[in-house]
XYZ file of C-alpha atoms in Angstrom:
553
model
C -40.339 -35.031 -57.823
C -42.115 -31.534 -57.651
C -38.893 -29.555 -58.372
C -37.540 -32.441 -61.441
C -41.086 -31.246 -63.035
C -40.409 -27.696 -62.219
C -36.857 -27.985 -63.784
C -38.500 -29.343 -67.006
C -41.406 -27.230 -67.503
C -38.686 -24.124 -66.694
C -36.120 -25.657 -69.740
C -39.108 -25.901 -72.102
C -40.094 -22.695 -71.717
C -37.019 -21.330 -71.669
C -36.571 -23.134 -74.905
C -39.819 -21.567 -76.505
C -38.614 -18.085 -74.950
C -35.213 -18.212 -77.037
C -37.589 -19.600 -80.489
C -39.666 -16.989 -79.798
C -36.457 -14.165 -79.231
C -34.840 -15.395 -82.426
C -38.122 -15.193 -84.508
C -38.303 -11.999 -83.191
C -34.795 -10.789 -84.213
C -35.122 -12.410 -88.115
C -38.718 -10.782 -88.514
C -37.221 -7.403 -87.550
C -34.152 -8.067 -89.829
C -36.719 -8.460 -92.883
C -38.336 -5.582 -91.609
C -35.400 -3.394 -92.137
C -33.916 -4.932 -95.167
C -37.635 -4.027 -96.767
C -37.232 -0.487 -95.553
C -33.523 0.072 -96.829
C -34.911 -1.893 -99.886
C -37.616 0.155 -100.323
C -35.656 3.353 -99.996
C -33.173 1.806 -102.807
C -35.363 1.118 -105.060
C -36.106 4.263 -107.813
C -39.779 5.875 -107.285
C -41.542 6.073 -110.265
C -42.653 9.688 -109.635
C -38.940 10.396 -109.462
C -39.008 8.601 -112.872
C -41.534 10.789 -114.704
C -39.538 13.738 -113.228
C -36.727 12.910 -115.949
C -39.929 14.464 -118.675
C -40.307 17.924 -117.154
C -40.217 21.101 -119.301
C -38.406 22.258 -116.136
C -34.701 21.391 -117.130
C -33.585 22.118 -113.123
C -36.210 19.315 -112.415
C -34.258 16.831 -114.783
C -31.303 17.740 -113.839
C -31.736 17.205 -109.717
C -33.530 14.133 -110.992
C -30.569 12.826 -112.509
C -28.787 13.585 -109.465
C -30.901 11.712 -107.341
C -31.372 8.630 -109.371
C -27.316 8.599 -109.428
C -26.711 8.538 -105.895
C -29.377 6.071 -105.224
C -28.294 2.546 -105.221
C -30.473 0.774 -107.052
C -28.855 -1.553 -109.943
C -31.504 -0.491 -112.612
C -30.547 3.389 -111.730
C -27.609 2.466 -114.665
C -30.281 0.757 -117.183
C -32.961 4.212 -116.297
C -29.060 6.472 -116.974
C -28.315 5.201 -120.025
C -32.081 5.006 -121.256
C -31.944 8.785 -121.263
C -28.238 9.414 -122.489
C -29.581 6.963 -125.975
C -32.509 8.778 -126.053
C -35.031 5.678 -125.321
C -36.620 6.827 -122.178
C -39.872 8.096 -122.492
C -42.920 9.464 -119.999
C -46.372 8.178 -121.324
C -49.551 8.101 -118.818
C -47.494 9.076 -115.561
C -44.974 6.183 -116.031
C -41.915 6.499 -117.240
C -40.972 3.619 -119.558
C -38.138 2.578 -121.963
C -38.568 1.877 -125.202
C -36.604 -1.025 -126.471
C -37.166 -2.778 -130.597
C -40.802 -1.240 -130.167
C -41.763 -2.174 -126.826
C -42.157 -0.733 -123.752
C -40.761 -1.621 -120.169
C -41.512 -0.337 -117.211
C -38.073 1.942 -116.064
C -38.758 0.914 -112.510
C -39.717 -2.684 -112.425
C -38.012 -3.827 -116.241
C -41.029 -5.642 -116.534
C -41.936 -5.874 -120.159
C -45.470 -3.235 -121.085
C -46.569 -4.252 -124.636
C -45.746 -2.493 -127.597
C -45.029 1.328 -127.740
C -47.899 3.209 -129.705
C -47.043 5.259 -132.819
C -45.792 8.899 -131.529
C -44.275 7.984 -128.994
C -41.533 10.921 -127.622
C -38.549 10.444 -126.115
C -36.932 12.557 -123.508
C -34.856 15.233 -125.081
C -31.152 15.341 -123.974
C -29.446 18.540 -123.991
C -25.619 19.390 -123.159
C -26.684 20.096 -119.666
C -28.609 17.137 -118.839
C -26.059 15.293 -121.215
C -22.963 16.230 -119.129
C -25.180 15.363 -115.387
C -25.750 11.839 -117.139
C -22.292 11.338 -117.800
C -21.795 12.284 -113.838
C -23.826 10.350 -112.751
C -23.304 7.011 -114.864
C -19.635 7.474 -113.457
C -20.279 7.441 -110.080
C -22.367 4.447 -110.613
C -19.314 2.541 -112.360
C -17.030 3.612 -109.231
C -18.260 -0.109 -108.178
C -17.396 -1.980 -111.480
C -14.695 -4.809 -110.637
C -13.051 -3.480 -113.520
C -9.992 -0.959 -112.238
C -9.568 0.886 -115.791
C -13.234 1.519 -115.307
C -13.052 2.863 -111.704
C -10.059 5.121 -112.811
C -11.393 6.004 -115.954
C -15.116 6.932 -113.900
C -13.342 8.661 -111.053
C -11.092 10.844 -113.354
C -14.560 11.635 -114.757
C -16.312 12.803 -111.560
C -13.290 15.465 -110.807
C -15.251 18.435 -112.903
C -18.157 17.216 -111.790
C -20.407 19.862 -109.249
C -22.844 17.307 -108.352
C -23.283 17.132 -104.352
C -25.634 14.161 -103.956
C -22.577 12.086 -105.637
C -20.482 13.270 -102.723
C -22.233 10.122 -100.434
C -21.037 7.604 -103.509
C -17.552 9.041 -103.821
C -16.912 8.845 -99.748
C -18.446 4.830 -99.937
C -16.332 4.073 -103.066
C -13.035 5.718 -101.304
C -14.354 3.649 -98.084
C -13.714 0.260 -100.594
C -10.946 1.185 -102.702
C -8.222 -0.540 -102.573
C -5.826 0.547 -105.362
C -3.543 3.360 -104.531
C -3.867 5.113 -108.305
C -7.829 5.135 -108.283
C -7.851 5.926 -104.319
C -5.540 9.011 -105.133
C -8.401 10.566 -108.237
C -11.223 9.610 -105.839
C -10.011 12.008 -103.092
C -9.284 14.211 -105.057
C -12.992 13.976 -106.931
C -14.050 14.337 -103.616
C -12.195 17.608 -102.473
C -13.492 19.327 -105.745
C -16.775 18.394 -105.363
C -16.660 19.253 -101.821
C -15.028 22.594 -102.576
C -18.494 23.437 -103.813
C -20.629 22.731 -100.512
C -22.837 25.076 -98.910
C -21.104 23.868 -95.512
C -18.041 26.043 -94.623
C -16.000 23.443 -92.967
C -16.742 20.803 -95.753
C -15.022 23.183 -98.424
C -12.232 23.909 -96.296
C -11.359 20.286 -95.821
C -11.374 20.235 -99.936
C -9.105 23.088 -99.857
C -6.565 21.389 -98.290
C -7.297 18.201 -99.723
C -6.778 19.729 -103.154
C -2.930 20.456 -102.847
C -2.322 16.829 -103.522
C -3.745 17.277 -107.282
C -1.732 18.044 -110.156
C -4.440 18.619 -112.483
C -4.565 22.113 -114.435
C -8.519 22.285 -113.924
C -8.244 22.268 -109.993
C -5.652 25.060 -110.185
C -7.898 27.219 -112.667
C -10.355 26.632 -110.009
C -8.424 27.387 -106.853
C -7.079 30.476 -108.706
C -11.253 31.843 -109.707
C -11.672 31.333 -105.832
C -8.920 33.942 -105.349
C -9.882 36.394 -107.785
C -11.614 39.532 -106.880
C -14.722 40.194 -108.570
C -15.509 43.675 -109.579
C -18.096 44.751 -106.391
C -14.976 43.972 -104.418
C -16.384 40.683 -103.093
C -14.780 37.187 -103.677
C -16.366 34.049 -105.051
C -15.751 32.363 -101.697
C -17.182 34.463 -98.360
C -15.015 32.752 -95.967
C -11.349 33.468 -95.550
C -9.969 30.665 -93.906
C -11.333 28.814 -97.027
C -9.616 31.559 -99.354
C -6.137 31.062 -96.888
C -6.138 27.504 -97.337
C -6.631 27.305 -101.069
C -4.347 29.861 -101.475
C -1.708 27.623 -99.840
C -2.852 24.627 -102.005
C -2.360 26.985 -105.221
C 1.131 27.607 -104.051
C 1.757 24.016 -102.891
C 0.724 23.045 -107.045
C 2.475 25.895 -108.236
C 5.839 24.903 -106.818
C 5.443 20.852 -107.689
C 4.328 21.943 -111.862
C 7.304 24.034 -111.773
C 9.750 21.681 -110.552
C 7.952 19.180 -113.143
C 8.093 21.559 -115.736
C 12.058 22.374 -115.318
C 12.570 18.392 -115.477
C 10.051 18.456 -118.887
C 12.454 21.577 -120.454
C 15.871 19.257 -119.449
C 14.210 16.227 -121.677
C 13.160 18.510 -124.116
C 16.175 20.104 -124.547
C 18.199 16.961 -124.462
C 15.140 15.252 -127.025
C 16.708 17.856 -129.274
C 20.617 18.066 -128.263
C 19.797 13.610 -129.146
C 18.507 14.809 -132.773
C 21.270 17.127 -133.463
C 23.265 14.234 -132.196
C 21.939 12.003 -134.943
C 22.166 14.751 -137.506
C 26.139 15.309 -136.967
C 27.655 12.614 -135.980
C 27.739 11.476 -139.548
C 29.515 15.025 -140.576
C 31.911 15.002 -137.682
C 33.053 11.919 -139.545
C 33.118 12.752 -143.178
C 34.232 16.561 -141.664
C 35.761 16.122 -138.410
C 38.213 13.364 -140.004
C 38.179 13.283 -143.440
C 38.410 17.513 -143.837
C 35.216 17.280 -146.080
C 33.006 20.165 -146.091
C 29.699 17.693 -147.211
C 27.163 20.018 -147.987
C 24.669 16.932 -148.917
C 24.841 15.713 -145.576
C 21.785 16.422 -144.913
C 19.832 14.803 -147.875
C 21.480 11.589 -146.334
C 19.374 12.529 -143.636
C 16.635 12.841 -146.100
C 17.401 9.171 -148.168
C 17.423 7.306 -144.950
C 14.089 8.708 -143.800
C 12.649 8.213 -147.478
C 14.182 4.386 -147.190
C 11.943 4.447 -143.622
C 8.886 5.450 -145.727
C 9.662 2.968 -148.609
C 10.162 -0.117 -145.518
C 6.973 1.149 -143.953
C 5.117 0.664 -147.253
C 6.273 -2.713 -147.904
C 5.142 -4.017 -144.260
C 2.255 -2.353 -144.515
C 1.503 -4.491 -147.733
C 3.016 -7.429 -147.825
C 3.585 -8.270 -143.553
C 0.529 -6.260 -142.175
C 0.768 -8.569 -139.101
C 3.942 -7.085 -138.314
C 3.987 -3.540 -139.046
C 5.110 -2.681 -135.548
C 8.707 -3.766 -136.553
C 9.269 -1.613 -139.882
C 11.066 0.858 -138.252
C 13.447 -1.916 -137.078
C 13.513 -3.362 -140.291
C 14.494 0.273 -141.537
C 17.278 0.769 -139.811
C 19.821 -1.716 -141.820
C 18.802 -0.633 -144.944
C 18.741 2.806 -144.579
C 22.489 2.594 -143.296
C 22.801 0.665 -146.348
C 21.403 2.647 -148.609
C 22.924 5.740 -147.500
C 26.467 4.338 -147.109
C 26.619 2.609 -150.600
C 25.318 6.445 -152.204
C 28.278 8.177 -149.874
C 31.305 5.600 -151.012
C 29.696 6.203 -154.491
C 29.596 9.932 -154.361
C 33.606 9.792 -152.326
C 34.674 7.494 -155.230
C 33.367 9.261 -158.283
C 33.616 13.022 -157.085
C 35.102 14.032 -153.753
C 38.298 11.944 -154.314
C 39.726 14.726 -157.360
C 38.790 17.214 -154.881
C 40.940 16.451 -151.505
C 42.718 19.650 -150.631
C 40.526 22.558 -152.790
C 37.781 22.957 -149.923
C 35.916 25.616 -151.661
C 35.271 23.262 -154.652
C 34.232 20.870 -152.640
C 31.508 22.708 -150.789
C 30.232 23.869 -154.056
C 30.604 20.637 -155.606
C 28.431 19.092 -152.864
C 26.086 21.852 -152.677
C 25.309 21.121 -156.068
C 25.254 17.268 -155.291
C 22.410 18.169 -152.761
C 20.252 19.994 -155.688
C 20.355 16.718 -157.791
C 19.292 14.756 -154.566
C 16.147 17.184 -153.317
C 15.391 16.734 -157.296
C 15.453 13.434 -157.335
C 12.960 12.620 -154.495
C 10.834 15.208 -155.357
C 10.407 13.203 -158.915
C 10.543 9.632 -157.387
C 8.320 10.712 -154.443
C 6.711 13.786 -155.350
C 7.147 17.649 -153.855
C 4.630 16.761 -150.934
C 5.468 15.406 -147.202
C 4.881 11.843 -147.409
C 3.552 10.282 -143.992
C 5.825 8.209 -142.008
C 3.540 6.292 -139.323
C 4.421 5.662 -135.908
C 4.617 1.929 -134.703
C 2.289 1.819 -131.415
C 5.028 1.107 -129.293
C 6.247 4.478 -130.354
C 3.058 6.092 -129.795
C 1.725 8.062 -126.455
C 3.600 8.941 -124.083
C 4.284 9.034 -120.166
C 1.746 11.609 -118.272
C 3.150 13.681 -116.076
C 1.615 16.507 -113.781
C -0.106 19.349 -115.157
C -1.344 17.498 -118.528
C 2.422 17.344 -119.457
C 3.649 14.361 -121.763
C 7.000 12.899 -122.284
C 6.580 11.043 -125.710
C 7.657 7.754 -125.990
C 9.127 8.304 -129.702
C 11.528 10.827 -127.970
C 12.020 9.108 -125.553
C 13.380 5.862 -127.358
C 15.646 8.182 -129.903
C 17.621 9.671 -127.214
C 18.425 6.231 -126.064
C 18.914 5.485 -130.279
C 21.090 8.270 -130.347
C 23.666 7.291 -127.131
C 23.083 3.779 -129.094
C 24.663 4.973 -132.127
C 27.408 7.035 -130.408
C 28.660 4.139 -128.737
C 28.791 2.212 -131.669
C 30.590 4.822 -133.537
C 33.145 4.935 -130.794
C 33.377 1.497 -130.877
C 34.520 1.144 -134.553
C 36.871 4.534 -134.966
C 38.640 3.089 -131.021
C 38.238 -0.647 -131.496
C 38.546 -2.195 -134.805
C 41.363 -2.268 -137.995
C 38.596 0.235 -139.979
C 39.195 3.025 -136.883
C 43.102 2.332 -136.758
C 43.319 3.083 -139.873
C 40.935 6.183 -140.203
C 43.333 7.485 -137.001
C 46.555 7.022 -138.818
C 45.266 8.451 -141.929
C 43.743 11.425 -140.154
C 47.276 12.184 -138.064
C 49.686 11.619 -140.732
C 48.016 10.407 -144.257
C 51.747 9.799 -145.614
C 53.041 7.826 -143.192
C 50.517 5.458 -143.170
C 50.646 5.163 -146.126
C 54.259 4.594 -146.292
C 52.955 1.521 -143.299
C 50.929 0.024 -145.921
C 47.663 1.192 -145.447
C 45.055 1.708 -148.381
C 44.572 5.341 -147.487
C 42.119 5.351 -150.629
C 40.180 2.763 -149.877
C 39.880 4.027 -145.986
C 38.441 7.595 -147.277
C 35.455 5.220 -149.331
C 34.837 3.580 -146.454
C 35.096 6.260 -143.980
C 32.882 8.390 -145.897
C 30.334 5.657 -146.310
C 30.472 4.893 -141.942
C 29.619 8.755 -142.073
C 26.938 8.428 -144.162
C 25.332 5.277 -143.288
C 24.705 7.267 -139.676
C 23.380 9.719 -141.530
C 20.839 7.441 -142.806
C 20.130 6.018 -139.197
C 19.729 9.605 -138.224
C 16.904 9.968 -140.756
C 15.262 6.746 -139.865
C 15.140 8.789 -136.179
C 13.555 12.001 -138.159
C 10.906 10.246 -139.767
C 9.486 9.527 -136.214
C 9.225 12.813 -134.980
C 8.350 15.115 -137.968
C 7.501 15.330 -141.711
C 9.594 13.732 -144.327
C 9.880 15.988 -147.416
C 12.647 16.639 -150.436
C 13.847 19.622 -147.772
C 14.107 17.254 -144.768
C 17.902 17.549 -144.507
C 18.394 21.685 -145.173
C 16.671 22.530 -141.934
C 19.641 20.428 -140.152
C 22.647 21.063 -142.122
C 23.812 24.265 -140.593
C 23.111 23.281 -136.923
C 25.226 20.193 -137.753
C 28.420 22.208 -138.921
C 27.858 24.250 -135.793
C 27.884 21.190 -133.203
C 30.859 19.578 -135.061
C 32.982 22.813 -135.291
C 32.250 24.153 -131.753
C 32.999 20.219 -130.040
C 35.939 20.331 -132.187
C 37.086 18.696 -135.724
C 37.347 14.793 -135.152
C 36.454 14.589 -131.392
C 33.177 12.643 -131.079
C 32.976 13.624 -127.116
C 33.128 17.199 -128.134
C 30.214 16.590 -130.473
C 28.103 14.910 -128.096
C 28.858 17.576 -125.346
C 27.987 20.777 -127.952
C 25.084 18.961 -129.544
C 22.713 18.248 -125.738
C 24.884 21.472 -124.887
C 22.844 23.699 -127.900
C 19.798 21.232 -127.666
C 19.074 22.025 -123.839
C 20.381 25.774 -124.088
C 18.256 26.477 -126.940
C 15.094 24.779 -125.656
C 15.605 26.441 -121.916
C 15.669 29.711 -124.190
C 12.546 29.767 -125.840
C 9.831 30.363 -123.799
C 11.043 33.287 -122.552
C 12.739 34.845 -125.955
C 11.161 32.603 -128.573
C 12.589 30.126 -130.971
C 13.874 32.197 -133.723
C 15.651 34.749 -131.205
C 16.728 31.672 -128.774
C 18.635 30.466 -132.526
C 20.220 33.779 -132.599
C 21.637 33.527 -129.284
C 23.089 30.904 -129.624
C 24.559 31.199 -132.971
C 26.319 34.391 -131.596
C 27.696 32.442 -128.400
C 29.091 30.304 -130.995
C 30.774 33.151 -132.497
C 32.166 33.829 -130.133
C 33.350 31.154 -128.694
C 35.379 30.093 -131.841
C 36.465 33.759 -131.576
C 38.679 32.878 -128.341
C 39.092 29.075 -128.547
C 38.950 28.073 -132.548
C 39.789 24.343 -132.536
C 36.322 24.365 -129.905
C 36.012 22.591 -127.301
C 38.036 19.889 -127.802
C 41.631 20.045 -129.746
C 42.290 17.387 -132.535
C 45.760 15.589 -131.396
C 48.548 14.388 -133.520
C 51.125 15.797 -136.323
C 48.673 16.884 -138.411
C 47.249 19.090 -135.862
C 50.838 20.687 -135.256
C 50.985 20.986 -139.023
């Protein structure tokens, strides 16, 4: 009986032991969660710091109220940056439609009293708010804001952000803002007063590619004038010296792939700009000095479609330039069959009176714009799918306009091919251009193929303007600055061969682009105009010989 009581008085007590243990533990969880809320929360004489005449005082206050984590730290932030923060009787208070709150607290004061000043923001203090209020928003849900914040913090010097940066790489989970916040971290580390903390950054900086972390690594390197360099230790100068390599040889190799684009970006425009002549040339024996003010009529037909969207379908201005494209083949097509069938056609055979016949032709037509649009560069507006481009390292951009007319061009091309290799139009325009009397002996309108083949060559024309308009002005001269490169891509591919003018036009493109930073663009021109030389010197018919009887001939 004794030890049945003994049992239960031990289980009771034991049971009042464990109460007593877990009110224990939950009264010394509240204790701490006041503590770490206590040191969260922003001190109000850290507050009234933010009104010092001392600007290094508002400036480490900044810092401090940045990498604290209380949530009203952002409201305090952006107080300052819109100039409504304010110090009045050792409290610093906001001032909001003519009352006061308390910064701290947010609890509402009464109304501000006449006279009231605000604290001034300079550029210094200006550029730590900005800091600061970024690392703040490395939290937001948002991941355009967390990118957009860390990209933000990677010029920053601030070291009490350092803490916020390690916690927000500690929770990140996309790979893109992950990548900036390491990187914010290595260049704000690079600045520590600890030795080992700004060799870490050192290494950790040969992953960027951004042109401000170089300029930096490279004014670590430098020696000043007393002999002495900016950073004391050298294993920190080795390693960023190997990161400054490592970024050296990744922007080069991203900077020969930029040149390639460019150059074929241009070789593509060129494209455009004589594959319409290597028609009306190339097969037809035409020496069209108005070929380029087709170039010209399909970009002003570009302009004139723009302007109609842009009144009349606003909600769909996007798709002009799409819209452009049949009607400046139209346009230009129906002006070239009119121009073959009222002048070129009494001219076949008497080439020098045709090139001055055409030249003249393409005075009339710069006239003519200049009266219907007047002598100044109209503006041509890209759609926003054409607009921007892809970022690459170093700040470098690959545009999206040339990016889509390179594909336009091969477009094109191909469809060129297609009608001179795969319809009755290009069987005839071969026959005619091999052996003009006997097909027309076969029955073939040889007349009426010249209209048409001239028009095909200067509808593409007119797509190759629409192409233009993107990517430069559009003026009555338009067409002159492309009408000589044109007759020297179609005569060094070879009369009539469309490969041979794709090859020499992304041949000169790339040559010419690869040229000019190291000889400039007017001397990179004359390079290659005298390779040209002479290369026609030892092969004439270029690169690619026209076949047939009339080629014997």
């Amino acid at each position: 009986m004794r030890a049945q009581v003994f049992r239960a008085q031990r289980h009771d007590f034991s049971l009042i032991n464990s109460r007593a243990l877990m009110f224990v533990i939950v009264a010394c969880l509240l204790w701490l969660a006041g503590i770490a809320s206590a040191r969260a929360a922003l001190d109000q004489s850290l507050l009234v710091q933010l009104g010092s005449d001392d600007p290094d005082v508002r400036v480490a206050a900044v810092r401090k109220i940045g990498a604290s984590e209380d949530p009203r730290a952002t409201v305090v932030l952006q107080a300052v940056a819109s100039d409504a923060l304010a110090v009045t009787n050792g409290r610093a208070v906001i001032v909001s439609d003519n009352n006061l709150v308390d910064a701290a607290t947010g609890e509402a004061i009464g109304a501000a009293p006449s006279g009231l000043e605000t604290v001034v923001v300079n550029n210094r203090l200006r550029g730590e708010l900005d800091s600061a209020l970024a690392g703040l928003k490395l939290s937001s849900p948002n991941r355009e804001t967390r990118l957009a914040a860390a990209k933000e913090l990677q010029g920053s010097d601030n070291d009490d952000l350092l803490p916020i940066l390690q916690g927000a790489l500690a929770k990140e989970s996309d790979p893109g803002v992950k990548a900036i916040l390491q990187l914010a971290a290595a260049s704000i580390g690079l600045k520590s007063s600890d030795v080992e903390q700004r060799l870490r950054a050192a290494k950790a900086l040969a992953a960027s590619d951004d042109p401000q972390v170089r300029q930096i690594l490279s004014t670590m390197l430098t020696k000043q004038k007393d002999g002495s360099y900016p950073e004391a230790d050298e294993r920190v100068r080795n390693a960023a010296q190997g990161s400054l390599d490592e970024i050296n040889r990744r922007l080069r190799t991203v900077e020969l792939g930029v040149s390639l684009f460019t150059g074929l970006s241009l070789g593509s425009v060129l494209l455009l700009a004589a594959l319409g002549l290597a028609i009306t040339y190339g097969l037809m024996g035409i020496i069209n000095m108005a070929h380029g003010e087709f170039l010209m009529i399909g970009a002003y037909a570009t302009y004139v479609v723009q302007d109609l969207f842009r009144s009349y379908f606003p909600h769909a201005f996007d798709w002009y330039v799409i819209a452009a494209l049949p009607v400046a083949f139209a346009v230009t097509a129906v002006i070239g069959m009119a121009l073959e069938r009222g002048v070129l056609r009494w001219l076949y055979g008497r080439p020098l009176e045709t090139l001055l016949t055409t030249w003249g032709i393409s005075l009339l037509l710069i006239q003519a714009s200049r009266t219907l649009f007047g002598a100044q560069n109209v503006e041509v507006e890209n759609p926003s799918w054409l607009s921007g481009g892809i970022q690459l390292a170093g700040g470098l951009v690959l545009p999206y306009n040339r990016i889509v007319i390179l594909g336009f061009a091969l477009a094109v091309l191909a469809a060129v091919w297609i009608v001179i290799n795969r319809t009755r139009l290009g069987l005839f325009v071969r026959g005619v251009t091999q052996n003009r009397s006997m097909a027309s002996c076969t029955g073939v309108p040889t007349h009426r193929v010249d209209m048409l083949t001239f028009g095909l060559g200067s509808g593409v024309a007119g797509l190759g303007g629409v192409a233009l308009s993107q990517i430069g002005n559009v003026g009555p001269d338009l067409g002159q600055n492309y009408i000589v490169d044109s007759f020297m891509v179609v005569v060094l591919g070879g009369v009539g061969q469309l490969a041979g003018t794709v090859i020499a036009a992304l041949g000169l493109g790339s040559i010419a682009k690869f040229l000019e930073p190291f000889s400039g663009a007017v001397l990179a021109k004359i390079f290659v105009l005298v390779m040209i030389i002479l290369f026609i010197q030892k092969r004439p018919q270029g690169l690619f010989a026209l076949k047939g009887r009339s080629a014997e001939a």
